[in-house]
C-alpha cells in the first residue's frame, strides 16, 4: 500500500483548508491513475478489439496531449 506523508494546512481559525504532499507521492498517485486510465481505455476499445499495452499507451498519451492543448 502507498504510504503518503501529508502536511495539513489550516487557516487562522484552525480549519483545515488544504493538504500538501511531496512531489514523489504526487507522482506515484499520478502513475497509478494513469495506469488505471490506460486499463480502462484498453477495455473500452471499439468493436471489442483489445489494444496491446504499447498501442493503449500511445493512444492514452495522444488523448492526454489533446487535453493539454485545449
GROMACS .gro file of N, CA and C in nm:
model
  210
    1UNK      N    1   0.084  -0.118   0.000
    1UNK     CA    2   0.000   0.000   0.000
    1UNK      C    3   0.089   0.124   0.000
    2UNK      N    4   0.043   0.226  -0.070
    2UNK     CA    5   0.116   0.351  -0.082
    2UNK      C    6   0.107   0.431   0.048
    3UNK      N    7   0.221   0.459   0.107
    3UNK     CA    8   0.227   0.541   0.228
    3UNK      C    9   0.245   0.686   0.187
    4UNK      N   10   0.148   0.771   0.219
    4UNK     CA   11   0.153   0.911   0.180
    4UNK      C   12   0.171   0.997   0.304
    5UNK      N   13   0.277   1.076   0.306
    5UNK     CA   14   0.300   1.170   0.414
    5UNK      C   15   0.229   1.300   0.380
    6UNK      N   16   0.143   1.345   0.471
    6UNK     CA   17   0.062   1.464   0.446
    6UNK      C   18   0.097   1.574   0.546
    7UNK      N   19   0.096   1.696   0.497
    7UNK     CA   20   0.109   1.814   0.581
    7UNK      C   21  -0.022   1.891   0.571
    8UNK      N   22  -0.085   1.913   0.684
    8UNK     CA   23  -0.214   1.980   0.686
    8UNK      C   24  -0.194   2.130   0.694
    9UNK      N   25  -0.272   2.203   0.616
    9UNK     CA   26  -0.267   2.349   0.616
    9UNK      C   27  -0.399   2.398   0.674
   10UNK      N   28  -0.387   2.485   0.776
   10UNK     CA   29  -0.507   2.537   0.842
   10UNK      C   30  -0.511   2.688   0.831
   11UNK      N   31  -0.631   2.742   0.835
   11UNK     CA   32  -0.646   2.887   0.834
   11UNK      C   33  -0.631   2.941   0.976
   12UNK      N   34  -0.654   3.071   0.991
   12UNK     CA   35  -0.635   3.134   1.123
   12UNK      C   36  -0.733   3.084   1.228
   13UNK      N   37  -0.843   3.018   1.185
   13UNK     CA   38  -0.940   2.961   1.278
   13UNK      C   39  -0.917   2.812   1.301
   14UNK      N   40  -0.801   2.764   1.261
   14UNK     CA   41  -0.763   2.624   1.276
   14UNK      C   42  -0.856   2.530   1.198
   15UNK      N   43  -0.912   2.581   1.089
   15UNK     CA   44  -0.993   2.499   1.000
   15UNK      C   45  -0.903   2.444   0.889
   16UNK      N   46  -0.915   2.316   0.861
   16UNK     CA   47  -0.836   2.252   0.757
   16UNK      C   48  -0.877   2.309   0.622
   17UNK      N   49  -0.778   2.361   0.547
   17UNK     CA   50  -0.810   2.418   0.416
   17UNK      C   51  -0.735   2.350   0.302
   18UNK      N   52  -0.630   2.275   0.333
   18UNK     CA   53  -0.554   2.209   0.227
   18UNK      C   54  -0.465   2.101   0.288
   19UNK      N   55  -0.416   2.017   0.199
   19UNK     CA   56  -0.319   1.914   0.238
   19UNK      C   57  -0.206   1.920   0.137
   20UNK      N   58  -0.084   1.919   0.185
   20UNK     CA   59   0.034   1.916   0.099
   20UNK      C   60   0.092   1.775   0.101
   21UNK      N   61   0.135   1.731  -0.019
   21UNK     CA   62   0.206   1.603  -0.028
   21UNK      C   63   0.333   1.628  -0.108
   22UNK      N   64   0.428   1.538  -0.093
   22UNK     CA   65   0.555   1.555  -0.164
   22UNK      C   66   0.535   1.531  -0.314
   23UNK      N   67   0.626   1.584  -0.392
   23UNK     CA   68   0.624   1.562  -0.537
   23UNK      C   69   0.633   1.412  -0.566
   24UNK      N   70   0.717   1.341  -0.493
   24UNK     CA   71   0.733   1.197  -0.515
   24UNK      C   72   0.601   1.123  -0.492
   25UNK      N   73   0.529   1.157  -0.384
   25UNK     CA   74   0.400   1.095  -0.359
   25UNK      C   75   0.299   1.132  -0.467
   26UNK      N   76   0.299   1.257  -0.509
   26UNK     CA   77   0.210   1.301  -0.615
   26UNK      C   78   0.237   1.222  -0.743
   27UNK      N   79   0.363   1.206  -0.778
   27UNK     CA   80   0.399   1.133  -0.899
   27UNK      C   81   0.356   0.986  -0.892
   28UNK      N   82   0.366   0.926  -0.772
   28UNK     CA   83   0.320   0.789  -0.754
   28UNK      C   84   0.170   0.780  -0.777
   29UNK      N   85   0.095   0.873  -0.720
   29UNK     CA   86  -0.050   0.876  -0.737
   29UNK      C   87  -0.086   0.897  -0.883
   30UNK      N   88  -0.016   0.990  -0.948
   30UNK     CA   89  -0.040   1.018  -1.089
   30UNK      C   90  -0.016   0.893  -1.174
   31UNK      N   91   0.090   0.819  -1.145
   31UNK     CA   92   0.121   0.698  -1.221
   31UNK      C   93   0.011   0.592  -1.202
   32UNK      N   94  -0.036   0.577  -1.078
   32UNK     CA   95  -0.143   0.482  -1.051
   32UNK      C   96  -0.268   0.519  -1.129
   33UNK      N   97  -0.304   0.647  -1.129
   33UNK     CA   98  -0.422   0.693  -1.202
   33UNK      C   99  -0.406   0.675  -1.352
   34UNK      N  100  -0.287   0.705  -1.403
   34UNK     CA  101  -0.262   0.687  -1.547
   34UNK      C  102  -0.272   0.539  -1.585
   35UNK      N  103  -0.217   0.452  -1.504
   35UNK     CA  104  -0.225   0.308  -1.533
   35UNK      C  105  -0.370   0.261  -1.531
   36UNK      N  106  -0.448   0.311  -1.436
   36UNK     CA  107  -0.589   0.275  -1.430
   36UNK      C  108  -0.661   0.325  -1.556
   37UNK      N  109  -0.633   0.449  -1.596
   37UNK     CA  110  -0.694   0.503  -1.717
   37UNK      C  111  -0.655   0.424  -1.840
   38UNK      N  112  -0.532   0.382  -1.847
   38UNK     CA  113  -0.485   0.302  -1.960
   38UNK      C  114  -0.560   0.169  -1.966
   39UNK      N  115  -0.579   0.106  -1.854
   39UNK     CA  116  -0.654  -0.019  -1.850
   39UNK      C  117  -0.797   0.002  -1.897
   40UNK      N  118  -0.859   0.112  -1.852
   40UNK     CA  119  -0.996   0.142  -1.895
   40UNK      C  120  -1.003   0.163  -2.045
   41UNK      N  121  -0.907   0.236  -2.102
   41UNK     CA  122  -0.905   0.257  -2.247
   41UNK      C  123  -0.889   0.125  -2.322
   42UNK      N  124  -0.805   0.040  -2.271
   42UNK     CA  125  -0.783  -0.089  -2.336
   42UNK      C  126  -0.910  -0.174  -2.333
   43UNK      N  127  -0.987  -0.164  -2.225
   43UNK     CA  128  -1.109  -0.243  -2.214
   43UNK      C  129  -1.223  -0.185  -2.296
   44UNK      N  130  -1.220  -0.053  -2.323
   44UNK     CA  131  -1.329   0.012  -2.395
   44UNK      C  132  -1.301   0.029  -2.543
   45UNK      N  133  -1.202  -0.038  -2.596
   45UNK     CA  134  -1.168  -0.020  -2.737
   45UNK      C  135  -1.286  -0.061  -2.824
   46UNK      N  136  -1.294   0.000  -2.942
   46UNK     CA  137  -1.406  -0.023  -3.034
   46UNK      C  138  -1.409  -0.167  -3.081
   47UNK      N  139  -1.530  -0.215  -3.109
   47UNK     CA  140  -1.553  -0.350  -3.163
   47UNK      C  141  -1.491  -0.458  -3.076
   48UNK      N  142  -1.481  -0.431  -2.948
   48UNK     CA  143  -1.421  -0.526  -2.854
   48UNK      C  144  -1.280  -0.569  -2.893
   49UNK      N  145  -1.217  -0.489  -2.979
   49UNK     CA  146  -1.078  -0.518  -3.017
   49UNK      C  147  -0.988  -0.471  -2.904
   50UNK      N  148  -0.910  -0.558  -2.852
   50UNK     CA  149  -0.819  -0.523  -2.743
   50UNK      C  150  -0.695  -0.455  -2.798
   51UNK      N  151  -0.653  -0.353  -2.729
   51UNK     CA  152  -0.529  -0.285  -2.765
   51UNK      C  153  -0.414  -0.353  -2.690
   52UNK      N  154  -0.300  -0.357  -2.754
   52UNK     CA  155  -0.182  -0.404  -2.682
   52UNK      C  156  -0.143  -0.296  -2.582
   53UNK      N  157  -0.057  -0.329  -2.492
   53UNK     CA  158  -0.013  -0.232  -2.392
   53UNK      C  159   0.049  -0.111  -2.460
   54UNK      N  160   0.135  -0.133  -2.559
   54UNK     CA  161   0.200  -0.021  -2.628
   54UNK      C  162   0.100   0.062  -2.707
   55UNK      N  163   0.005  -0.003  -2.776
   55UNK     CA  164  -0.097   0.069  -2.852
   55UNK      C  165  -0.185   0.151  -2.758
   56UNK      N  166  -0.223   0.091  -2.647
   56UNK     CA  167  -0.305   0.162  -2.549
   56UNK      C  168  -0.232   0.281  -2.490
   57UNK      N  169  -0.105   0.263  -2.460
   57UNK     CA  170  -0.026   0.372  -2.403
   57UNK      C  171  -0.013   0.487  -2.503
   58UNK      N  172   0.013   0.457  -2.629
   58UNK     CA  173   0.025   0.561  -2.732
   58UNK      C  174  -0.107   0.635  -2.748
   59UNK      N  175  -0.218   0.561  -2.749
   59UNK     CA  176  -0.350   0.623  -2.762
   59UNK      C  177  -0.377   0.711  -2.641
   60UNK      N  178  -0.347   0.661  -2.522
   60UNK     CA  179  -0.369   0.738  -2.399
   60UNK      C  180  -0.286   0.867  -2.399
   61UNK      N  181  -0.160   0.858  -2.443
   61UNK     CA  182  -0.075   0.976  -2.448
   61UNK      C  183  -0.130   1.078  -2.547
   62UNK      N  184  -0.187   1.032  -2.660
   62UNK     CA  185  -0.244   1.125  -2.757
   62UNK      C  186  -0.366   1.195  -2.697
   63UNK      N  187  -0.447   1.124  -2.621
   63UNK     CA  188  -0.561   1.187  -2.554
   63UNK      C  189  -0.514   1.287  -2.450
   64UNK      N  190  -0.411   1.250  -2.376
   64UNK     CA  191  -0.356   1.338  -2.273
   64UNK      C  192  -0.302   1.466  -2.336
   65UNK      N  193  -0.235   1.454  -2.451
   65UNK     CA  194  -0.180   1.570  -2.520
   65UNK      C  195  -0.292   1.660  -2.569
   66UNK      N  196  -0.399   1.602  -2.622
   66UNK     CA  197  -0.515   1.682  -2.668
   66UNK      C  198  -0.574   1.760  -2.552
   67UNK      N  199  -0.578   1.699  -2.433
   67UNK     CA  200  -0.629   1.766  -2.315
   67UNK      C  201  -0.543   1.886  -2.278
   68UNK      N  202  -0.413   1.873  -2.290
   68UNK     CA  203  -0.319   1.981  -2.256
   68UNK      C  204  -0.335   2.096  -2.354
   69UNK      N  205  -0.355   2.064  -2.481
   69UNK     CA  206  -0.367   2.167  -2.583
   69UNK      C  207  -0.497   2.246  -2.575
   70UNK      N  208  -0.603   2.185  -2.521
   70UNK     CA  209  -0.731   2.256  -2.517
   70UNK      C  210  -0.753   2.335  -2.392
   0.00000   0.00000   0.00000
